[in-house]
GROMACS .gro file of C-alpha atoms in nm:
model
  425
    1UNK     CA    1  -3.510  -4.532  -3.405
    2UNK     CA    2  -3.567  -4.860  -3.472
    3UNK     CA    3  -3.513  -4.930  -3.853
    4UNK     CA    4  -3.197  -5.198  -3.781
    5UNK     CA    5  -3.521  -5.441  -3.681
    6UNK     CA    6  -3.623  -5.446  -4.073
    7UNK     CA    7  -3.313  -5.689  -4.074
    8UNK     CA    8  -3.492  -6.048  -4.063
    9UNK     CA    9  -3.154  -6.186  -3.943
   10UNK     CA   10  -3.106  -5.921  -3.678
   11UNK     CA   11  -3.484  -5.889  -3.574
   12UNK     CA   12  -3.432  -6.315  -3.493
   13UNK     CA   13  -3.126  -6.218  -3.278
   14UNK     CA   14  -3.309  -5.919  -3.127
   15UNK     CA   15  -3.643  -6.151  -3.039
   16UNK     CA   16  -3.405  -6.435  -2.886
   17UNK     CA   17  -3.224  -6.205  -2.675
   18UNK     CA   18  -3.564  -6.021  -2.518
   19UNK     CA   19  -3.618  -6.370  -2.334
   20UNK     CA   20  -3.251  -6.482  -2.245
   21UNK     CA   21  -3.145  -6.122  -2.135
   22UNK     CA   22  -3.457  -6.130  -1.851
   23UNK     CA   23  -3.283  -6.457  -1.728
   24UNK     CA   24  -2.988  -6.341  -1.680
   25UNK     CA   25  -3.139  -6.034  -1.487
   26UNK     CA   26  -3.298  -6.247  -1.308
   27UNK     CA   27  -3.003  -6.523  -1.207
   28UNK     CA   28  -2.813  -6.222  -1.185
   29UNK     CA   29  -3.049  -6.099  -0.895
   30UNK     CA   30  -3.116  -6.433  -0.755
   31UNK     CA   31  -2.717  -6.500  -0.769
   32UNK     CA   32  -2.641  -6.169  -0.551
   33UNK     CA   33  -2.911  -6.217  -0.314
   34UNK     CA   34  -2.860  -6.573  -0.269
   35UNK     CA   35  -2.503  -6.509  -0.178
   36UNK     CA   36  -2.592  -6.229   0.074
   37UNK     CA   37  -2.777  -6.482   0.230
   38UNK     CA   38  -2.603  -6.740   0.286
   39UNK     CA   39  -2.313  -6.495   0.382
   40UNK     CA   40  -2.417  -6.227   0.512
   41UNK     CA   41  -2.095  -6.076   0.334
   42UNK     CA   42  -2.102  -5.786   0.101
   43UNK     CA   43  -1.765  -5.937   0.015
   44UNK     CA   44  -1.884  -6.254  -0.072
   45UNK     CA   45  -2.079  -6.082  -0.298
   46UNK     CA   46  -1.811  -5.864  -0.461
   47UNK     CA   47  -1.596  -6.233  -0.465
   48UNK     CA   48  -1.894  -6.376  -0.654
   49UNK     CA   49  -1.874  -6.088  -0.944
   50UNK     CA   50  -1.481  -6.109  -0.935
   51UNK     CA   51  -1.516  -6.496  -1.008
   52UNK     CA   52  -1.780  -6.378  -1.307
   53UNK     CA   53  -1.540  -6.139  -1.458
   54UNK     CA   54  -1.184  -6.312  -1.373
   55UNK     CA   55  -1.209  -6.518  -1.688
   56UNK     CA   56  -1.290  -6.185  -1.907
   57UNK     CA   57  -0.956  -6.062  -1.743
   58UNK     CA   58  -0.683  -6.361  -1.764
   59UNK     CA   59  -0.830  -6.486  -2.138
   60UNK     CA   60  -1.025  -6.194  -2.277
   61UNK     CA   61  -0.777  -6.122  -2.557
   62UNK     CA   62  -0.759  -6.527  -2.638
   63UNK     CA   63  -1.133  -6.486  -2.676
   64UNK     CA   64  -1.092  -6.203  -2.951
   65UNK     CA   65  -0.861  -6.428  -3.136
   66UNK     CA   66  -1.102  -6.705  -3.161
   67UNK     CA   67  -1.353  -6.478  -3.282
   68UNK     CA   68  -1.139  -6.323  -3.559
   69UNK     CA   69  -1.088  -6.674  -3.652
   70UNK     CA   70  -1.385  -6.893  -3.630
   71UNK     CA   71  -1.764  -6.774  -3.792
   72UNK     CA   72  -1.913  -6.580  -3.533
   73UNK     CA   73  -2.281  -6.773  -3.527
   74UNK     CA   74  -2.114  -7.068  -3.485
   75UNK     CA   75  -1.935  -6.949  -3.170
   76UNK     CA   76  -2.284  -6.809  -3.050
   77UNK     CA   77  -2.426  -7.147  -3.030
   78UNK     CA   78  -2.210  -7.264  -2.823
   79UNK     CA   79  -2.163  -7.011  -2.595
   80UNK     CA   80  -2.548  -7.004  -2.567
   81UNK     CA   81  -2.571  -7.382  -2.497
   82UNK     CA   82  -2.308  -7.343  -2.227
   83UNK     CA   83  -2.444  -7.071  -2.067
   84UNK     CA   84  -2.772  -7.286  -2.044
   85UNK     CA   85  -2.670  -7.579  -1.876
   86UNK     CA   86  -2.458  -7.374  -1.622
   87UNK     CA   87  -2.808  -7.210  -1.507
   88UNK     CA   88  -3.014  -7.513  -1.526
   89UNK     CA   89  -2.720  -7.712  -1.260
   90UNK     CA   90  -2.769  -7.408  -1.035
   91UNK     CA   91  -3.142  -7.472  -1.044
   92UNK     CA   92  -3.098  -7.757  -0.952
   93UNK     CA   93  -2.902  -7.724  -0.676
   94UNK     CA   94  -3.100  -7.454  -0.529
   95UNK     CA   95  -3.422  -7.582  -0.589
   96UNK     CA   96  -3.269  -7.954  -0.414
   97UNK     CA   97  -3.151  -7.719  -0.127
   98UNK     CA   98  -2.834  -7.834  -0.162
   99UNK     CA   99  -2.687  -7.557  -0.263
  100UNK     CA  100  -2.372  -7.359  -0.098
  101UNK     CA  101  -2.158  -7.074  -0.166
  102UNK     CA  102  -1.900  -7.263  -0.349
  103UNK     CA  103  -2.112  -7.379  -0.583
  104UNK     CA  104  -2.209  -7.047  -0.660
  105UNK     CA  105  -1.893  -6.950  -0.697
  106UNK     CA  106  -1.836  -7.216  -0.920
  107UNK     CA  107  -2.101  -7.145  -1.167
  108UNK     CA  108  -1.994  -6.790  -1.205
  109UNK     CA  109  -1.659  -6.892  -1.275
  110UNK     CA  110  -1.809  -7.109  -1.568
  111UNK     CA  111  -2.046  -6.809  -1.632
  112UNK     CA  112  -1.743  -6.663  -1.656
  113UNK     CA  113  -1.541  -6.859  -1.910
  114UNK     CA  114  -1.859  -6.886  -2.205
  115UNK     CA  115  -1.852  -6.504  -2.164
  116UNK     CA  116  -1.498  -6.474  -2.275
  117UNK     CA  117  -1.570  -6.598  -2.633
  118UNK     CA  118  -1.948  -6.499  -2.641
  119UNK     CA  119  -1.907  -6.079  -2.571
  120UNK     CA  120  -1.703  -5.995  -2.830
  121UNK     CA  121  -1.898  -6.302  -3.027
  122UNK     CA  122  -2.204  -6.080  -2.984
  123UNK     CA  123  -2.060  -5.727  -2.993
  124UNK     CA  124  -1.895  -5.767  -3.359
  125UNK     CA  125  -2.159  -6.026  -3.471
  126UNK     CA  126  -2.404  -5.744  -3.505
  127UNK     CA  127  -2.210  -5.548  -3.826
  128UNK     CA  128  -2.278  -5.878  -3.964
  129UNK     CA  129  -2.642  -5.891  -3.916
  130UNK     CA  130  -2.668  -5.529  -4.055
  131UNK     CA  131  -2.373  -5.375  -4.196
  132UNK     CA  132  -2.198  -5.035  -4.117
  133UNK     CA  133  -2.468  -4.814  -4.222
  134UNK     CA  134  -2.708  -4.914  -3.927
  135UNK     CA  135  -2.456  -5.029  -3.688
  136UNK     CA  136  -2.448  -4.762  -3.417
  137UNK     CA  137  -2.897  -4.825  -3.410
  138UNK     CA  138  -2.846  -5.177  -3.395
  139UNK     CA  139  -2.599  -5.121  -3.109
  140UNK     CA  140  -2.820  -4.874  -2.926
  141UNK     CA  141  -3.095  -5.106  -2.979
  142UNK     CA  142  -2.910  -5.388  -2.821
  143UNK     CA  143  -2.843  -5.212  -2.528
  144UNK     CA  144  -3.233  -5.101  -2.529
  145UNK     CA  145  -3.286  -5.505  -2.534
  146UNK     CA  146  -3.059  -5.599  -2.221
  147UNK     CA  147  -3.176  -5.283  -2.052
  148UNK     CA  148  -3.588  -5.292  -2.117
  149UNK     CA  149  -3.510  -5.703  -1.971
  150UNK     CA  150  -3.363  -5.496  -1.683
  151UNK     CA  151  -3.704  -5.353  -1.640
  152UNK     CA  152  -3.852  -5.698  -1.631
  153UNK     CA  153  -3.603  -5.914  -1.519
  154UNK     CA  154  -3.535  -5.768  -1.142
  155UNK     CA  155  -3.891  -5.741  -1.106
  156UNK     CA  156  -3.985  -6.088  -1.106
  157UNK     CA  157  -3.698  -6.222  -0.961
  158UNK     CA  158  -3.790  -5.997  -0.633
  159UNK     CA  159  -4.128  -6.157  -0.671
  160UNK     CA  160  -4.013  -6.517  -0.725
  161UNK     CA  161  -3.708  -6.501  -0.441
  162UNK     CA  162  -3.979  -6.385  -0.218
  163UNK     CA  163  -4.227  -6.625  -0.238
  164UNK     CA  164  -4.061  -6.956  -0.373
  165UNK     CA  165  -3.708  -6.874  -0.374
  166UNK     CA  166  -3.410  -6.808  -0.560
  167UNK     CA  167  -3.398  -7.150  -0.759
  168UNK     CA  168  -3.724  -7.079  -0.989
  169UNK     CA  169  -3.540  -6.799  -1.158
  170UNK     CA  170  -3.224  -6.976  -1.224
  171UNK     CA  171  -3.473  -7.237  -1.383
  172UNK     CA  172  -3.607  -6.978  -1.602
  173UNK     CA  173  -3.216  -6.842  -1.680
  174UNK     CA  174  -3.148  -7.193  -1.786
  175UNK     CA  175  -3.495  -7.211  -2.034
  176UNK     CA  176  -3.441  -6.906  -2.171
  177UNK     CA  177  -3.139  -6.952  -2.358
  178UNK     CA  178  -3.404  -7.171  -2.606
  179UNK     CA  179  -3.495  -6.865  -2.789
  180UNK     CA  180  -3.110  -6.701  -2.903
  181UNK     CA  181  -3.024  -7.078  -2.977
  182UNK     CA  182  -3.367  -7.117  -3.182
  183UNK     CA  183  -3.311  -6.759  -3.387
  184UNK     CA  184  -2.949  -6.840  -3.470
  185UNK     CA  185  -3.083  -7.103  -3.608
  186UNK     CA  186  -3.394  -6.991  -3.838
  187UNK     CA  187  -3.159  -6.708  -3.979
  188UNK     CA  188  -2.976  -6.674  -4.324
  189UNK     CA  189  -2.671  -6.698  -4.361
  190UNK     CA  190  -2.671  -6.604  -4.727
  191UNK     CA  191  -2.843  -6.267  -4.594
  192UNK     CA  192  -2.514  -6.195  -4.355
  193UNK     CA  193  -2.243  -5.930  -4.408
  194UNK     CA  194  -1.951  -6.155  -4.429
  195UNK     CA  195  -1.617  -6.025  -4.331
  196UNK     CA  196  -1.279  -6.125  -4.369
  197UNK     CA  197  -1.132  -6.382  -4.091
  198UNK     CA  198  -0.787  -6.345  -3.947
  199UNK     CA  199  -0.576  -6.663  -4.092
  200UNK     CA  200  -0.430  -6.838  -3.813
  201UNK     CA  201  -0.051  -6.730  -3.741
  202UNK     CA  202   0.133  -6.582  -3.448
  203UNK     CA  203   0.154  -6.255  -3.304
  204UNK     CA  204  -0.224  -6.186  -3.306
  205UNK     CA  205  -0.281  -6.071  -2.973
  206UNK     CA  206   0.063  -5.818  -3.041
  207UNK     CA  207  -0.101  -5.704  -3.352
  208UNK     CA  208  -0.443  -5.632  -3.194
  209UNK     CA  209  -0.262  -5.472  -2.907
  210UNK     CA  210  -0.061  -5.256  -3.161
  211UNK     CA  211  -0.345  -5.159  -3.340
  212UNK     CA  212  -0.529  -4.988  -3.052
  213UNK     CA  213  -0.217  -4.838  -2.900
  214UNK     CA  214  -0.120  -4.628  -3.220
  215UNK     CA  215  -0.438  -4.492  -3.198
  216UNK     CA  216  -0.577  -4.244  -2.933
  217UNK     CA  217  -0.947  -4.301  -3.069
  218UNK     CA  218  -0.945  -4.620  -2.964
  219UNK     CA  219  -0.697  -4.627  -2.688
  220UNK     CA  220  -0.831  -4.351  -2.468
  221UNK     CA  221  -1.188  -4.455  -2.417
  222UNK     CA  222  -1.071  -4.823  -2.352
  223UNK     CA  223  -0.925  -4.692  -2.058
  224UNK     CA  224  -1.171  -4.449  -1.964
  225UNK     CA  225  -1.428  -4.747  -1.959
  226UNK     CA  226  -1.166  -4.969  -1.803
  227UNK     CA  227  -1.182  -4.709  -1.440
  228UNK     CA  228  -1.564  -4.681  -1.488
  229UNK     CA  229  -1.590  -5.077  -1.537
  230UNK     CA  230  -1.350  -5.112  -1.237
  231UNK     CA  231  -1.386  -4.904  -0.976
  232UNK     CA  232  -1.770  -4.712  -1.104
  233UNK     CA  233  -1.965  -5.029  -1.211
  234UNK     CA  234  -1.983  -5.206  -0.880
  235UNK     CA  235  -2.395  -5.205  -0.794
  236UNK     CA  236  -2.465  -5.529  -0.720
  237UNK     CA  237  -2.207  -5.470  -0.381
  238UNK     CA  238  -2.349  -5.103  -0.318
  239UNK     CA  239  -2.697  -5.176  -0.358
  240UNK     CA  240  -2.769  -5.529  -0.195
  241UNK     CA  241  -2.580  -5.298   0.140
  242UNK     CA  242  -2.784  -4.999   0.090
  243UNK     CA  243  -3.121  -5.231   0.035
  244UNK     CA  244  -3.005  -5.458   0.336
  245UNK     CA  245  -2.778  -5.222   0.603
  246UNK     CA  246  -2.880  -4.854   0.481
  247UNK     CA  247  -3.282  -4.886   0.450
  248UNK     CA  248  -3.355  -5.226   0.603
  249UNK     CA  249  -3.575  -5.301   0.354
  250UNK     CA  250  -3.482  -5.632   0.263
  251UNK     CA  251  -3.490  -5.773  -0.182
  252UNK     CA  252  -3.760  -5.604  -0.272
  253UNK     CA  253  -3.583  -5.259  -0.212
  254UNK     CA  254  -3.295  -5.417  -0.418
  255UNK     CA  255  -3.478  -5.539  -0.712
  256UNK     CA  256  -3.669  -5.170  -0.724
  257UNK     CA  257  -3.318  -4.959  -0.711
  258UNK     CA  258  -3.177  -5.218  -1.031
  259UNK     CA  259  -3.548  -5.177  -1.177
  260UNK     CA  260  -3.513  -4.775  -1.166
  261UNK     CA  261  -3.156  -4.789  -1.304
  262UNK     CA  262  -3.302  -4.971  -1.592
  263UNK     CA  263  -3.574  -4.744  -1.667
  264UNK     CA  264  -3.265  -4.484  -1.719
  265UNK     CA  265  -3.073  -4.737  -1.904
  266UNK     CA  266  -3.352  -4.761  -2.175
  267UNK     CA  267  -3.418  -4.389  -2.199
  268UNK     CA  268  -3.016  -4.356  -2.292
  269UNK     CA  269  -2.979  -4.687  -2.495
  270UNK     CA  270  -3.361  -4.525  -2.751
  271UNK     CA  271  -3.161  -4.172  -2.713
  272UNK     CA  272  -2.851  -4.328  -2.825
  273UNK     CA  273  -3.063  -4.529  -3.127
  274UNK     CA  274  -3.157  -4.159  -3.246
  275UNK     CA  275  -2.821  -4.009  -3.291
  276UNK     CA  276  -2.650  -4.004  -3.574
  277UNK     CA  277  -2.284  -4.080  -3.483
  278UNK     CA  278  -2.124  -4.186  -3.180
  279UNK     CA  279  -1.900  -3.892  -3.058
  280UNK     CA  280  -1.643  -3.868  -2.819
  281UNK     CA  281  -1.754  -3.549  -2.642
  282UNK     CA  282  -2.028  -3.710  -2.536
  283UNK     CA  283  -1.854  -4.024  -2.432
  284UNK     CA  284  -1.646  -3.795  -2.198
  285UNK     CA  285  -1.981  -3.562  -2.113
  286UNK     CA  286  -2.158  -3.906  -2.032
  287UNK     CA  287  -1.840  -4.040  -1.818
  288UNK     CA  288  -1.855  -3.732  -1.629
  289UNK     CA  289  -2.213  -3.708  -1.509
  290UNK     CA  290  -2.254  -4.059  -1.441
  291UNK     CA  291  -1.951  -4.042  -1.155
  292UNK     CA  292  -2.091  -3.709  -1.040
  293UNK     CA  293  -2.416  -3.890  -1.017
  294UNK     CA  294  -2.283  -4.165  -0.812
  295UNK     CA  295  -2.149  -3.916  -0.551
  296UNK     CA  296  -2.442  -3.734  -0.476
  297UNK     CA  297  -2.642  -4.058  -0.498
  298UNK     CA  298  -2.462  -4.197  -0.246
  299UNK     CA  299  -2.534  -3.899   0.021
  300UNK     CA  300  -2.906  -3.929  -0.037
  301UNK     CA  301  -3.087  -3.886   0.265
  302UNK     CA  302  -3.366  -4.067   0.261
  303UNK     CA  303  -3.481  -4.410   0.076
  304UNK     CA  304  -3.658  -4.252  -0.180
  305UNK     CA  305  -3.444  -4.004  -0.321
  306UNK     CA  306  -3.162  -4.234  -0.319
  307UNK     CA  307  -3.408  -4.472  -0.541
  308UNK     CA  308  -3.472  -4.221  -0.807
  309UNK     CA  309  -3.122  -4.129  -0.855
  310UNK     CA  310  -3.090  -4.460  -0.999
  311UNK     CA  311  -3.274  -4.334  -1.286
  312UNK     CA  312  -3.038  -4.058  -1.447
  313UNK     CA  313  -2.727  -4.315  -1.336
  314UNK     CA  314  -2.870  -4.551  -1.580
  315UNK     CA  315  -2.897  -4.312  -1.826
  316UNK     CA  316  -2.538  -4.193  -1.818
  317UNK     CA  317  -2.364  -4.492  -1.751
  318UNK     CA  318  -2.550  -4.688  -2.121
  319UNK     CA  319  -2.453  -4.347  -2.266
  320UNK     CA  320  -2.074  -4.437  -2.184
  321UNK     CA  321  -2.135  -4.827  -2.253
  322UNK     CA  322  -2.336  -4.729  -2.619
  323UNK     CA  323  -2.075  -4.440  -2.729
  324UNK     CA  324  -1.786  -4.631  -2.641
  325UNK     CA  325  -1.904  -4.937  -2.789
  326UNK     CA  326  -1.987  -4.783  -3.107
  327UNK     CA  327  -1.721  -4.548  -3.173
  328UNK     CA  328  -1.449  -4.840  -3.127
  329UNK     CA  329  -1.638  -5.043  -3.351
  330UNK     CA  330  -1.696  -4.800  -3.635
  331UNK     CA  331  -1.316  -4.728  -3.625
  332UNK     CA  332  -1.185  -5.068  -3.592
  333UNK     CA  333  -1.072  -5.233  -3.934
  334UNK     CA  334  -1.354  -5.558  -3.974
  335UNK     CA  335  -1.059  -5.840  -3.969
  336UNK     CA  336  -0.960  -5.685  -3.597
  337UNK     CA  337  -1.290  -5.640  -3.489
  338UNK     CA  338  -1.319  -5.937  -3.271
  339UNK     CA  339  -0.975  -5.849  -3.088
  340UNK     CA  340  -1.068  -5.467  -3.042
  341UNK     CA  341  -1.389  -5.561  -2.902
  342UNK     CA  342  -1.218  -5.849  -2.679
  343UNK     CA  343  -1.009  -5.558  -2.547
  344UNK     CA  344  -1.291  -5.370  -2.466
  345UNK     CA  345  -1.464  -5.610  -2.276
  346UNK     CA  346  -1.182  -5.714  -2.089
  347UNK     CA  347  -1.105  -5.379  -1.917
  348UNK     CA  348  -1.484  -5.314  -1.912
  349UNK     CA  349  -1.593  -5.628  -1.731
  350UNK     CA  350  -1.260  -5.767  -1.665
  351UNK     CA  351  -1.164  -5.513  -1.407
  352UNK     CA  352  -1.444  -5.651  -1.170
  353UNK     CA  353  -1.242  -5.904  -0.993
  354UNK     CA  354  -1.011  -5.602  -0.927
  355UNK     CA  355  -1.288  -5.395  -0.828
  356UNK     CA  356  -1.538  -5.554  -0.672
  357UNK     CA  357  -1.392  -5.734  -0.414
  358UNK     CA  358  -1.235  -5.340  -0.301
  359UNK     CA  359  -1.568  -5.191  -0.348
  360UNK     CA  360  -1.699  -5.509  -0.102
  361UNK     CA  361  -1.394  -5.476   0.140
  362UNK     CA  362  -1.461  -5.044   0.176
  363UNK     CA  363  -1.839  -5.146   0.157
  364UNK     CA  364  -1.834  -5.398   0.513
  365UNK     CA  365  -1.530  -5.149   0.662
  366UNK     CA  366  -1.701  -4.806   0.598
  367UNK     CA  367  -2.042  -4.839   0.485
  368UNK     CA  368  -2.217  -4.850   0.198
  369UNK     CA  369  -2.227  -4.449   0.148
  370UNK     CA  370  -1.807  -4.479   0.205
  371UNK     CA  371  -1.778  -4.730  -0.106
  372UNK     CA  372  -2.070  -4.559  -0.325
  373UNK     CA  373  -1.870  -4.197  -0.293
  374UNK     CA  374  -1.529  -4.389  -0.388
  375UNK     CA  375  -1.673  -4.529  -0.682
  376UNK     CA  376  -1.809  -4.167  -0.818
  377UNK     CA  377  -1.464  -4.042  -0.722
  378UNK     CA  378  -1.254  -4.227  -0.943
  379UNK     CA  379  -1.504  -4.253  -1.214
  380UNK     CA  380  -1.544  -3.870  -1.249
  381UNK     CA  381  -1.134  -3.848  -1.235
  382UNK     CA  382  -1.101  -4.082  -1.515
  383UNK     CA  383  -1.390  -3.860  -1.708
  384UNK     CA  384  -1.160  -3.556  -1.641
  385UNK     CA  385  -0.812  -3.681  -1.742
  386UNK     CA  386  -0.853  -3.851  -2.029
  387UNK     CA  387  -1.109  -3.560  -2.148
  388UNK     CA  388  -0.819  -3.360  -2.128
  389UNK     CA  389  -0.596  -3.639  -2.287
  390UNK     CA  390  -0.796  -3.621  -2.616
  391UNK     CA  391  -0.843  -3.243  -2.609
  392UNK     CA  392  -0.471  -3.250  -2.659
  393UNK     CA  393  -0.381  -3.548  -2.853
  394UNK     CA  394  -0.657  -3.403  -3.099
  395UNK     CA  395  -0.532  -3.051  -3.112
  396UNK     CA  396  -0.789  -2.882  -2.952
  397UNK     CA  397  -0.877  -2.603  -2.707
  398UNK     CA  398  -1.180  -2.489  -2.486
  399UNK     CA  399  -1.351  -2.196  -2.660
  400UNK     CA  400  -1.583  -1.991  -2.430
  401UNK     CA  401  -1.838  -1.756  -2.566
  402UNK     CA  402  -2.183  -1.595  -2.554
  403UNK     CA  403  -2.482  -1.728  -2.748
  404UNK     CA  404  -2.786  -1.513  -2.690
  405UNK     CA  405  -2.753  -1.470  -2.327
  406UNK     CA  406  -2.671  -1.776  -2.270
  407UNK     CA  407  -2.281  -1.899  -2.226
  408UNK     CA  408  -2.115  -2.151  -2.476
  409UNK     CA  409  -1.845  -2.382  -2.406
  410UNK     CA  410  -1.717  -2.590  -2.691
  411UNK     CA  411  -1.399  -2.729  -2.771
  412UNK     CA  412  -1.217  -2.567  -3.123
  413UNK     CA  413  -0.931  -2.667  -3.291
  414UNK     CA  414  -0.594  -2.502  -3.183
  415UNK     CA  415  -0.425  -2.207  -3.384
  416UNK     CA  416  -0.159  -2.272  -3.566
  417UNK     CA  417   0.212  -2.148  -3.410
  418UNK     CA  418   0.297  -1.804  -3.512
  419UNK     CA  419   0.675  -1.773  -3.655
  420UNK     CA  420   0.788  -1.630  -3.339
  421UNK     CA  421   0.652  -1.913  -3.097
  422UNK     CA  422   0.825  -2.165  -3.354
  423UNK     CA  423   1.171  -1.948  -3.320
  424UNK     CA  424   1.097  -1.938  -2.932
  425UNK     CA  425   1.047  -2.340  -2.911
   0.00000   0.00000   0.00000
């Protein structure tokens, strides 16, 4: 489960990103709640991720490019740096009490912008650290990492924005990014995979573009995670209204329901670390139970079954971010990598400013249950459809069956056509 750590170069990355990913849960948390209050607007909040994301959406392919082109660690650090200072001005700020919305805004935006170059920095920097044989662990484990800060993260950020307020964690944000900056530092390069870089010439984003459309392994799960990203992935909105207008229970409740969902998120990121290959029936299995999830989630009666849901919608929803992830990687040529993953992570994150500000406009006109239900809806379609996509596109059929006494569904390849359906067609 965990043999990508005997990497030193990847066990440096791994360490650095245990303390900056529980600052960024926890300026995420402070960010959201801050914005409630001063607002009072689930919109405002859903405006706030679209301003996060917008830059993933208008330059994410640009991003890709740059990362095809340029060393990957060297991108990281500054990214990192970046990141840093934007978290230590908001500290500032809040801590000064001069902060306002618009500043907020602002610093997402600029949030925004590092992210464009350092996702897909990050996601295809890892094959270097390791190489193809332990790429799928080191993935999972990644997503372990971001998830276990999850635990962490929301946790004392409800205990800091309750008794000192929301600036202290943005302060920590800011600190944290020391320890990624420090292990990109300490490693060896001699010890990385290199890869080939993509010379510079036009037509790069075409040629990244054509590579994933002439192939339905790639293309189909883009999209599938480019409806879950959009229109399934919208928490921050749903629960900030269900802590604050459903339960009246104020940031505590808030930081407890993103808490939960991390516990699930680990679970599916150390389950993920133990398989063997990243398969797309289980990308479509995972898509499918996570929007189901959501729906009956979002009818829970009572504040406590509606908290432990959160659990099992963690666990489906990494299972969708790990497979997909994975899969695209392992069947992306190296030199394209950066693009692909670009791709990726603009319809993944890059279809928040479509989605959250609709998820925060059905949220304030219909309730939170209203906008939780819509979200499930359109994430279990997507599951559904392009399931049925790749059944075709890949020649295959649903086989039903018998095993003991128990039924068997699987999914066989077709048949070939008899002489007389060939005459017929």
């Amino acid at each position: 489960m965990f043999r990508s750590l005997r990497v030193r170069n990847y066990r440096l990355f791994f360490v650095g990103q245990v303390v900056s990913n529980i600052g960024t849960w926890m300026q995420r948390i402070a960010q959201d709640w801050l914005v409630l209050s001063l607002t009072g607007s689930s919109t405002a909040v859903g405006v706030t991720m679209a301003l996060q994301f917008l830059p993933m959406l208008l330059f994410g392919l640009y991003g890709g490019v740059l990362v095809d082109r340029f060393p990957k660690r060297r991108l990281l650090f500054l990214t990192q740096t970046a990141m840093a200072v934007t978290g230590l001005a908001l500290a500032v700020l809040t801590l000064s009490h001069q902060v306002e919305v618009w500043h907020v805004y602002v610093a997402a935006f600029a949030v925004g912008m590092a992210t464009v170059v350092d996702n897909p920095a990050r996601q295809s920097f890892v094959s270097e650290m390791v190489g193809p044989d332990q790429l799928q662990n080191a993935v999972s484990l990644n997503s372990a990492n971001f998830q276990s800060a999850r635990l962490v993260g929301p946790a004392v950020a409800g205990v800091l924005i309750t008794t000192v307020g929301t600036g202290w964690a943005f302060l920590y944000n800011g600190l944290s990014f020391i320890a990624p900056i420090t292990g990109l530092l300490l490693m060896r390069t001699r010890e990385l995979h290199s890869t080939r870089r993509a010379p510079r010439k036009k037509g790069q984003l075409r040629e990244g573009l054509r590579h994933v459309a002439g192939r339905p392994e790639l293309l189909w799960p883009i999209v599938l995670v480019g409806f879950i990203g959009t229109f399934g992935f919208n928490f921050p909105v749903w629960l900030s209204a269900y802590a604050d207008d459903v339960f009246h229970t104020g940031a505590g409740s808030y930081s407890l329901f993103n808490t939960l969902m991390a516990v699930g998120s680990v679970a599916g990121a150390l389950l993920a670390a133990r398989r063997g290959t990243a398969r797309l029936r289980v990308l479509i299995a995972g898509a499918l139970a996570f929007g189901l999830l959501e729906i009956v989630a979002a009818l829970a009666p009572t504040y406590w079954i509606f908290a432990l849901f959160m659990v099992p919608l963690g666990m489906f929803g990494l299972t969708v971010n790990v497979t997909t992830n994975t899969a695209i990687q392992m069947a992306t040529d190296p030199v394209m990598r950066g693009r692909v993953m670009a791709l990726y992570m603009m319809v993944f994150l890059g279809g928040t400013p479509l989605g959250a500000p609709i998820a925060g406009w059905v949220t304030d006109a219909y309730g939170p249950r209203i906008g939780f239900v819509a979200g499930g809806v359109v994430s279990t379609v997507a599951a559904v459809t392009v399931g049925l996509v790749l059944i075709r596109s890949g020649g295959m059929r649903l086989s039903v069956g018998w095993q003991g006494r128990q039924p068997r569904l699987r999914f066989v390849p077709k048949p070939p056509a008899t002489e007389n359906e060939l005459v017929k067609a």
